Tab-separated table of C-alpha atoms in Angstrom:
chain	number	residue	atom	x	y	z
Z	1	MET	CA	-8.432	-21.721	-9.439
Z	2	GLY	CA	-10.053	-24.354	-7.244
Z	3	ASP	CA	-10.482	-27.438	-7.508
Z	4	GLU	CA	-14.983	-27.589	-7.985
Z	5	PRO	CA	-15.645	-26.103	-11.637
Z	6	GLY	CA	-18.622	-24.616	-9.965
Z	7	ALA	CA	-16.887	-22.684	-7.287
Z	8	ARG	CA	-14.166	-22.370	-10.352
Z	9	GLY	CA	-18.527	-20.430	-12.507
Z	10	ASP	CA	-19.164	-18.941	-9.147
Z	11	LEU	CA	-16.026	-16.493	-8.834
Z	12	THR	CA	-15.533	-15.575	-12.706
Z	13	ALA	CA	-19.840	-14.957	-11.679
Z	14	THR	CA	-18.737	-12.880	-9.055
Z	15	ALA	CA	-16.095	-10.949	-10.958
Z	16	GLU	CA	-18.885	-9.977	-14.109
Z	17	ARG	CA	-20.898	-8.575	-11.886
Z	18	VAL	CA	-18.092	-6.417	-10.801
Z	19	HIS	CA	-17.321	-5.575	-14.275
Z	20	ARG	CA	-20.994	-4.848	-15.313
Z	21	SER	CA	-21.559	-3.210	-12.939
Z	22	VAL	CA	-18.992	-0.236	-13.278
Z	23	GLU	CA	-19.762	-0.469	-17.015
Z	24	ALA	CA	-22.573	0.441	-16.368
Z	25	VAL	CA	-21.137	4.317	-15.193
Z	26	ILE	CA	-17.772	4.328	-17.260
Z	27	GLU	CA	-20.360	3.918	-20.630
Z	28	GLY	CA	-18.494	2.033	-23.962
Z	29	LYS	CA	-14.664	1.003	-22.379
Z	30	PRO	CA	-15.082	-2.258	-21.742
Z	31	GLU	CA	-11.264	-3.153	-22.248
Z	32	VAL	CA	-10.445	-0.125	-19.846
Z	33	VAL	CA	-12.644	-1.526	-17.015
Z	34	ARG	CA	-11.687	-4.728	-17.141
Z	35	LEU	CA	-7.878	-3.418	-17.179
Z	36	ALA	CA	-8.232	-2.542	-13.980
Z	37	LEU	CA	-10.970	-5.345	-12.790
Z	38	THR	CA	-7.878	-7.638	-13.676
Z	39	VAL	CA	-5.405	-5.274	-11.503
Z	40	LEU	CA	-7.630	-5.445	-8.298
Z	41	LEU	CA	-7.119	-9.293	-8.271
Z	42	ALA	CA	-3.856	-9.095	-9.582
Z	43	GLU	CA	-3.355	-7.321	-5.875
Z	44	GLY	CA	-1.612	-4.534	-7.836
Z	45	HIS	CA	-2.272	0.080	-7.853
Z	46	LEU	CA	-3.279	1.655	-11.514
Z	47	LEU	CA	-2.562	4.454	-12.027
Z	48	ILE	CA	-5.682	6.627	-14.246
Z	49	GLU	CA	-3.711	8.867	-16.670
Z	50	ASP	CA	-5.621	11.318	-19.283
Z	51	VAL	CA	-7.012	14.942	-19.717
Z	52	PRO	CA	-9.453	16.513	-17.593
Z	53	GLY	CA	-13.621	16.149	-17.136
Z	54	VAL	CA	-13.014	12.241	-18.997
Z	55	GLY	CA	-14.588	10.281	-16.235
Z	56	LYS	CA	-11.145	9.764	-14.549
Z	57	THR	CA	-12.248	9.411	-10.498
Z	58	MET	CA	-15.679	8.035	-12.089
Z	59	LEU	CA	-13.485	5.082	-12.994
Z	60	ALA	CA	-12.130	5.066	-9.599
Z	61	LYS	CA	-14.900	5.422	-7.467
Z	62	ALA	CA	-17.053	3.309	-9.313
Z	63	LEU	CA	-15.273	0.415	-9.290
Z	64	ALA	CA	-14.736	0.959	-4.832
Z	65	ARG	CA	-18.875	1.399	-4.371
Z	66	SER	CA	-18.837	-2.034	-6.585
Z	67	ILE	CA	-17.171	-2.994	-3.755
Z	68	ASP	CA	-18.469	-3.449	-0.281
Z	69	CYS	CA	-15.312	-2.529	1.522
Z	70	SER	CA	-13.549	0.448	3.172
Z	71	VAL	CA	-12.872	3.280	0.950
Z	72	ARG	CA	-10.505	6.530	1.525
Z	73	ARG	CA	-10.553	9.074	-0.938
Z	74	ILE	CA	-7.380	11.391	-0.367
Z	75	GLN	CA	-7.307	14.832	-2.432
Z	76	PHE	CA	-4.235	15.429	-3.575
Z	77	THR	CA	-2.812	19.458	-3.110
Z	78	PRO	CA	0.197	21.079	-2.972
Z	79	ASP	CA	0.116	21.623	1.053
Z	80	LEU	CA	-0.840	17.722	2.195
Z	81	LEU	CA	1.687	16.445	4.187
Z	82	PRO	CA	2.873	12.531	5.101
Z	83	SER	CA	1.132	11.925	7.844
Z	84	ASP	CA	-2.175	12.958	7.106
Z	85	ILE	CA	-1.640	9.736	4.121
Z	86	THR	CA	0.420	7.526	6.799
Z	87	GLY	CA	-0.666	8.851	9.482
Z	88	VAL	CA	0.295	10.591	13.095
Z	89	SER	CA	1.285	8.406	16.443
Z	90	ILE	CA	-0.894	11.675	18.891
Z	91	PHE	CA	0.445	12.000	23.261
Z	92	ASP	CA	-2.185	10.214	24.994
Z	93	GLN	CA	-1.855	12.327	28.517
Z	94	GLN	CA	-4.089	9.841	30.443
Z	95	ARG	CA	-2.296	6.630	29.687
Z	96	ARG	CA	1.021	8.165	28.801
Z	97	ASP	CA	1.697	7.268	25.864
Z	98	PHE	CA	2.457	7.635	22.264
Z	99	GLU	CA	-0.940	6.308	20.876
Z	100	PHE	CA	-0.691	5.782	16.463
Z	101	LYS	CA	-4.062	7.376	14.767
Z	102	PRO	CA	-4.295	6.099	11.351
Z	103	GLY	CA	-4.555	7.860	8.270
Z	104	ALA	CA	-6.277	7.455	5.360
Z	105	ILE	CA	-4.144	5.266	3.658
Z	106	PHE	CA	-5.635	3.000	5.669
Z	107	SER	CA	-8.224	1.900	3.676
Z	108	GLN	CA	-9.061	-1.590	1.263
Z	109	ILE	CA	-9.161	0.933	-1.105
Z	110	VAL	CA	-7.390	4.438	-1.965
Z	111	ILE	CA	-8.465	7.196	-4.314
Z	112	GLY	CA	-5.597	9.145	-5.086
Z	113	ASP	CA	-6.450	12.433	-6.853
Z	114	GLU	CA	-4.465	14.106	-8.920
Z	115	ILE	CA	-2.042	12.372	-7.581
Z	116	ASN	CA	1.443	14.902	-9.423
Z	117	ARG	CA	-0.589	17.613	-7.319
Z	118	ALA	CA	0.939	16.559	-3.713
Z	119	SER	CA	5.867	17.985	-3.152
Z	120	PRO	CA	6.847	14.596	-3.534
Z	121	LYS	CA	8.221	14.600	0.027
Z	122	THR	CA	4.135	13.538	0.232
Z	123	GLN	CA	4.804	11.548	-2.491
Z	124	SER	CA	6.583	9.417	-0.776
Z	125	ALA	CA	4.312	8.685	1.618
Z	126	LEU	CA	3.643	6.193	-0.757
Z	127	LEU	CA	6.227	4.511	-1.252
Z	128	GLU	CA	6.487	1.294	2.045
Z	129	SER	CA	2.674	1.535	0.951
Z	130	MET	CA	2.442	0.813	-2.202
Z	131	GLU	CA	4.675	-2.269	-2.307
Z	132	GLU	CA	4.507	-3.569	0.850
Z	133	ARG	CA	1.187	-3.463	1.965
Z	134	GLN	CA	2.594	-1.779	5.082
Z	135	VAL	CA	3.355	1.082	7.264
Z	136	THR	CA	6.330	2.081	9.270
Z	137	MET	CA	6.223	4.579	12.033
Z	138	ASP	CA	8.149	5.458	14.746
Z	139	GLY	CA	9.786	1.638	14.704
Z	140	GLN	CA	5.779	0.481	15.302
Z	141	THR	CA	4.798	-1.444	12.277
Z	142	TYR	CA	1.308	-1.463	10.606
Z	143	GLU	CA	0.164	-3.875	8.451
Z	144	LEU	CA	-2.545	-2.500	6.094
Z	145	PRO	CA	-6.083	-4.008	5.355
Z	146	SER	CA	-6.665	-6.971	2.430
Z	147	PRO	CA	-7.328	-6.373	-0.665
Z	148	PHE	CA	-5.218	-3.779	-0.956
Z	149	MET	CA	-5.266	-1.257	-3.635
Z	150	VAL	CA	-4.189	2.549	-4.361
Z	151	VAL	CA	-6.625	4.002	-7.438
Z	152	ALA	CA	-4.185	7.057	-8.771
Z	153	THR	CA	-5.179	9.968	-10.986
Z	154	GLN	CA	-3.512	12.597	-12.471
Z	155	ASN	CA	-2.966	14.783	-15.483
Z	156	PRO	CA	-0.310	14.650	-17.862
Z	157	VAL	CA	-1.728	18.123	-19.943
Z	158	GLU	CA	-1.763	20.833	-17.232
Z	159	MET	CA	1.416	21.007	-15.898
Z	160	GLU	CA	1.279	24.090	-13.618
Z	161	GLY	CA	1.830	23.599	-9.407
Z	162	THR	CA	1.801	19.207	-9.872
Z	163	TYR	CA	5.016	17.324	-9.818
Z	164	PRO	CA	5.820	15.013	-11.722
Z	165	LEU	CA	6.085	11.107	-10.283
Z	166	PRO	CA	9.555	10.320	-9.839
Z	167	GLU	CA	10.510	7.154	-11.364
Z	168	ALA	CA	10.521	5.168	-7.994
Z	169	GLN	CA	6.650	5.790	-7.690
Z	170	ARG	CA	5.297	5.082	-11.557
Z	171	ASP	CA	6.840	1.973	-10.935
Z	172	ARG	CA	4.655	1.151	-7.747
Z	173	PHE	CA	1.792	1.235	-10.302
Z	174	MET	CA	1.060	-2.243	-11.135
Z	175	ALA	CA	-0.657	-0.479	-14.783
Z	176	ARG	CA	-1.329	2.797	-16.369
Z	177	VAL	CA	-4.544	3.047	-18.175
Z	178	SER	CA	-5.402	6.762	-20.666
Z	179	ILE	CA	-9.265	6.181	-20.269
Z	180	GLY	CA	-9.882	8.223	-23.821
Z	181	TYR	CA	-12.265	10.428	-24.944
Z	182	PRO	CA	-16.472	8.949	-25.505
Z	183	SER	CA	-17.150	7.121	-28.677
Z	184	PRO	CA	-20.077	9.587	-29.897
Z	185	ALA	CA	-22.955	6.538	-29.300
Z	186	ALA	CA	-21.332	6.751	-25.577
Z	187	GLU	CA	-21.373	10.179	-25.878
Z	188	LEU	CA	-25.000	10.577	-26.292
Z	189	GLN	CA	-25.578	7.888	-23.745
Z	190	MET	CA	-23.594	9.840	-20.975
Z	191	LEU	CA	-25.780	12.511	-21.810
Z	192	ASP	CA	-28.894	10.256	-21.785
Z	193	VAL	CA	-27.979	8.485	-18.573
Z	194	HIS	CA	-26.104	11.161	-16.365
Z	195	GLY	CA	-27.774	13.886	-17.193
Z	196	GLY	CA	-29.811	14.084	-14.703
Z	197	ALA	CA	-28.203	12.131	-11.982
Z	198	SER	CA	-24.752	10.547	-11.581
Z	199	PRO	CA	-25.714	7.120	-11.306
Z	200	LEU	CA	-22.807	7.014	-8.942
Z	201	ASP	CA	-25.582	7.748	-6.160
Z	202	ASP	CA	-27.126	4.049	-7.556
Z	203	LEU	CA	-24.615	2.428	-7.607
Z	204	GLN	CA	-24.582	-0.796	-4.605
Z	205	PRO	CA	-22.058	-3.086	-3.651
Z	206	VAL	CA	-22.110	-6.502	-5.987
Z	207	ALA	CA	-19.684	-8.230	-4.211
Z	208	HIS	CA	-17.783	-8.193	-0.693
Z	209	ALA	CA	-14.545	-8.671	0.124
Z	210	HIS	CA	-14.077	-11.554	1.042
Z	211	ASP	CA	-15.360	-12.783	-2.458
Z	212	ILE	CA	-12.335	-10.605	-4.466
Z	213	LEU	CA	-9.725	-12.549	-1.705
Z	214	LYS	CA	-10.576	-15.524	-3.620
Z	215	LEU	CA	-10.979	-14.410	-6.384
Z	216	ILE	CA	-6.522	-13.262	-5.438
Z	217	ASP	CA	-6.753	-16.523	-4.405
Z	218	ALA	CA	-7.862	-17.846	-7.680
Z	219	VAL	CA	-5.255	-15.713	-9.192
Z	220	ARG	CA	-2.236	-17.273	-7.061
Z	221	SER	CA	-3.087	-20.891	-8.706
Z	222	VAL	CA	-3.218	-19.750	-12.140
Z	223	HIS	CA	-0.235	-21.616	-13.996
Z	224	VAL	CA	2.657	-19.858	-15.658
Z	225	ALA	CA	4.445	-22.947	-18.190
Z	226	GLU	CA	8.260	-22.732	-18.155
Z	227	THR	CA	8.188	-21.564	-22.350
Z	228	VAL	CA	5.370	-18.775	-21.060
Z	229	ARG	CA	6.918	-16.944	-17.741
Z	230	ARG	CA	10.343	-16.639	-20.539
Z	231	TYR	CA	8.850	-14.712	-22.852
Z	232	THR	CA	7.688	-12.520	-20.250
Z	233	VAL	CA	11.303	-12.297	-19.737
Z	234	ASP	CA	12.419	-11.942	-22.476
Z	235	LEU	CA	9.764	-8.331	-23.673
Z	236	VAL	CA	11.124	-7.181	-20.135
Z	237	ALA	CA	14.570	-7.864	-21.099
Z	238	ALA	CA	14.282	-6.076	-24.910
Z	239	THR	CA	12.701	-2.834	-23.029
Z	240	ARG	CA	16.950	-3.100	-21.367
Z	241	THR	CA	18.599	-2.971	-25.631
Z	242	HIS	CA	16.260	-0.296	-27.589
Z	243	PRO	CA	18.219	2.216	-28.808
Z	244	GLU	CA	15.143	4.301	-27.899
Z	245	LEU	CA	14.860	4.266	-25.061
Z	246	ARG	CA	17.201	5.377	-21.948
Z	247	LEU	CA	15.344	2.876	-18.629
Z	248	GLY	CA	14.217	0.611	-19.632
Z	249	ALA	CA	11.104	-1.329	-17.584
Z	250	SER	CA	12.684	-3.183	-13.932
Z	251	PRO	CA	12.196	-7.106	-12.480
Z	252	ARG	CA	9.370	-5.474	-10.809
Z	253	GLY	CA	7.605	-4.644	-14.665
Z	254	THR	CA	8.522	-8.631	-14.756
Z	255	LEU	CA	6.910	-9.670	-11.925
Z	256	HIS	CA	4.212	-7.210	-12.093
Z	257	LEU	CA	3.259	-8.278	-16.194
Z	258	LEU	CA	2.916	-11.965	-14.716
Z	259	ARG	CA	0.744	-11.880	-12.065
Z	260	ALA	CA	-1.369	-9.296	-14.628
Z	261	ALA	CA	-1.707	-12.228	-17.338
Z	262	LYS	CA	-2.287	-14.486	-14.571
Z	263	ALA	CA	-5.228	-11.676	-13.419
Z	264	SER	CA	-6.219	-11.784	-17.640
Z	265	ALA	CA	-6.581	-15.502	-17.374
Z	266	ALA	CA	-8.249	-16.216	-14.414
Z	267	LEU	CA	-11.066	-13.405	-15.883
Z	268	GLN	CA	-11.012	-15.867	-18.585
Z	269	GLY	CA	-12.373	-19.089	-17.056
Z	270	ARG	CA	-8.646	-19.948	-17.549
Z	271	GLU	CA	-6.757	-22.260	-14.642
Z	272	TYR	CA	-3.262	-21.316	-16.997
Z	273	ALA	CA	-2.331	-18.221	-18.406
Z	274	LEU	CA	-0.870	-18.228	-22.624
Z	275	PRO	CA	1.333	-15.054	-24.507
Z	276	ASP	CA	-1.785	-13.957	-25.697
Z	277	ASP	CA	-2.451	-12.402	-21.508
Z	278	VAL	CA	1.083	-10.988	-21.764
Z	279	GLN	CA	0.836	-9.334	-24.859
Z	280	ALA	CA	-1.750	-8.496	-24.711
Z	281	LEU	CA	-0.947	-6.436	-21.147
Z	282	ALA	CA	2.880	-5.836	-22.504
Z	283	ALA	CA	1.814	-1.477	-22.975
Z	284	PRO	CA	-0.615	-1.299	-19.662
Z	285	VAL	CA	2.025	-3.360	-17.408
Z	286	LEU	CA	5.765	-1.294	-18.970
Z	287	ALA	CA	5.084	1.368	-20.815
Z	288	HIS	CA	5.015	4.533	-18.291
Z	289	ARG	CA	7.698	2.801	-16.767
Z	290	LEU	CA	10.207	3.781	-19.170
Z	291	LEU	CA	11.975	6.344	-20.388
Z	292	PRO	CA	12.645	7.418	-24.509
Z	293	THR	CA	15.523	9.294	-26.276
Z	294	ALA	CA	15.483	12.472	-26.224
Z	295	GLN	CA	16.206	11.556	-30.736
Z	296	ALA	CA	12.641	8.982	-30.140
Z	297	GLN	CA	10.816	12.209	-28.785
Z	298	LEU	CA	11.864	14.451	-31.390
Z	299	ASN	CA	10.629	12.350	-33.592
Z	300	ARG	CA	7.522	12.199	-31.219
Z	301	ARG	CA	7.727	7.829	-30.126
Z	302	THR	CA	6.008	7.537	-27.152
Z	303	ALA	CA	6.864	4.598	-25.015
Z	304	ASP	CA	3.099	3.131	-25.710
Z	305	GLN	CA	4.136	2.576	-29.488
Z	306	ILE	CA	7.764	1.154	-29.123
Z	307	VAL	CA	6.543	-1.972	-26.736
Z	308	ARG	CA	4.507	-3.216	-28.857
Z	309	GLU	CA	6.966	-2.702	-31.209
Z	310	ILE	CA	9.049	-5.090	-29.345
Z	311	VAL	CA	6.477	-7.369	-28.529
Z	312	GLN	CA	5.888	-7.108	-32.508
Z	313	ARG	CA	9.308	-8.161	-32.444
Z	314	VAL	CA	10.350	-11.045	-29.817
Z	315	PRO	CA	9.470	-14.773	-30.587
Z	316	VAL	CA	6.523	-16.226	-28.796
Z	317	PRO	CA	6.908	-19.075	-27.857
Z	318	ASP	CA	5.297	-22.382	-29.858
Z	319	PRO	CA	1.681	-23.025	-28.780
Z	320	SER	CA	2.437	-27.218	-29.483
Z	321	ALA	CA	5.191	-27.333	-26.737
Z	322	PRO	CA	3.414	-30.059	-24.081
Z	323	ALA	CA	5.797	-27.992	-22.215
Z	324	TRP	CA	3.406	-25.248	-21.152
Z	325	ARG	CA	0.162	-26.950	-21.486
Z	326	VAL	CA	-1.906	-28.038	-18.382
Z	327	PRO	CA	-2.212	-31.614	-18.015
Z	328	GLY	CA	-6.398	-32.297	-19.803
Z	329	GLN	CA	-6.104	-29.586	-21.637
Z	330	GLN	CA	-4.713	-28.090	-24.953
Z	331	PRO	CA	-4.348	-24.154	-25.227
Z	332	PRO	CA	-5.084	-23.049	-27.502
Z	333	GLY	CA	-3.599	-20.618	-30.881
Z	334	VAL	CA	-1.670	-17.577	-30.019
Z	335	ARG	CA	-2.588	-13.871	-31.698
Z	336	GLY	CA	-1.673	-11.462	-32.108
Z	337	LEU	CA	-1.636	-7.824	-31.219
């Protein structure tokens, strides 16, 4: 995470400021806020999937407003066109040539509200942008700004008038998170805080885009030993042979899990990733990519449950193995989930 301990401390402090800012809006869900920040620093995209009214869009907006960067919100509807997202080429009468007008995707943080209400054709407009961070239009390629993150929400209960995300689209998201209902204490506090006005109104940026880019660079430099990489591959491979899964995680899922583990290590002030990091993120990163068999669905077995069982079953690397240590540092013991 850099050569100077002071610089590492500054980066960690920046991440903590963003975390506290978002948590001031989303009460009682520190693990959800931490995952959203982890995905941002790992250069991924986040899918927030939960029932109505638990704060899906609020979480996305709070993260966006906590960082001083460009933000666009797209309300996905059945009549939304792909050009509304990517942009369109318009003929300029004076120049006698076509001019590209960028769409809503040309922003550093893009909030896609109720993404499953748009048609598959419109959803597919996000595929190139999310994977390659660019838009190709009429043979021309346009780079998207950096940092770039798509935060999409969808309601898994109300299916009338919706189009389920295809597997290729779901696989583009690094992690899926469900906020869940708040505890009674957190809900009571929400009534006090949100009863008069939305806390989003007073939310001010606590970090700049260049601060986030520094954090992303720090995450890239996090050390991952061969044993941890092999452990990550073993976890993902186990999803492909599990009898209750008819579709396992893709190689992109392996890469996303490793990147998320590096971001988690950086947020904890470490220069190296541990199996702990991989274990903690396995369910959020892998579960939405899996398809349980019909029998597993009849038995009401969820992909999250299956992933957690795989984590318990796959052998964890020996923490005393010299190959995984960073010179001059000792890794702590390995914890289970």
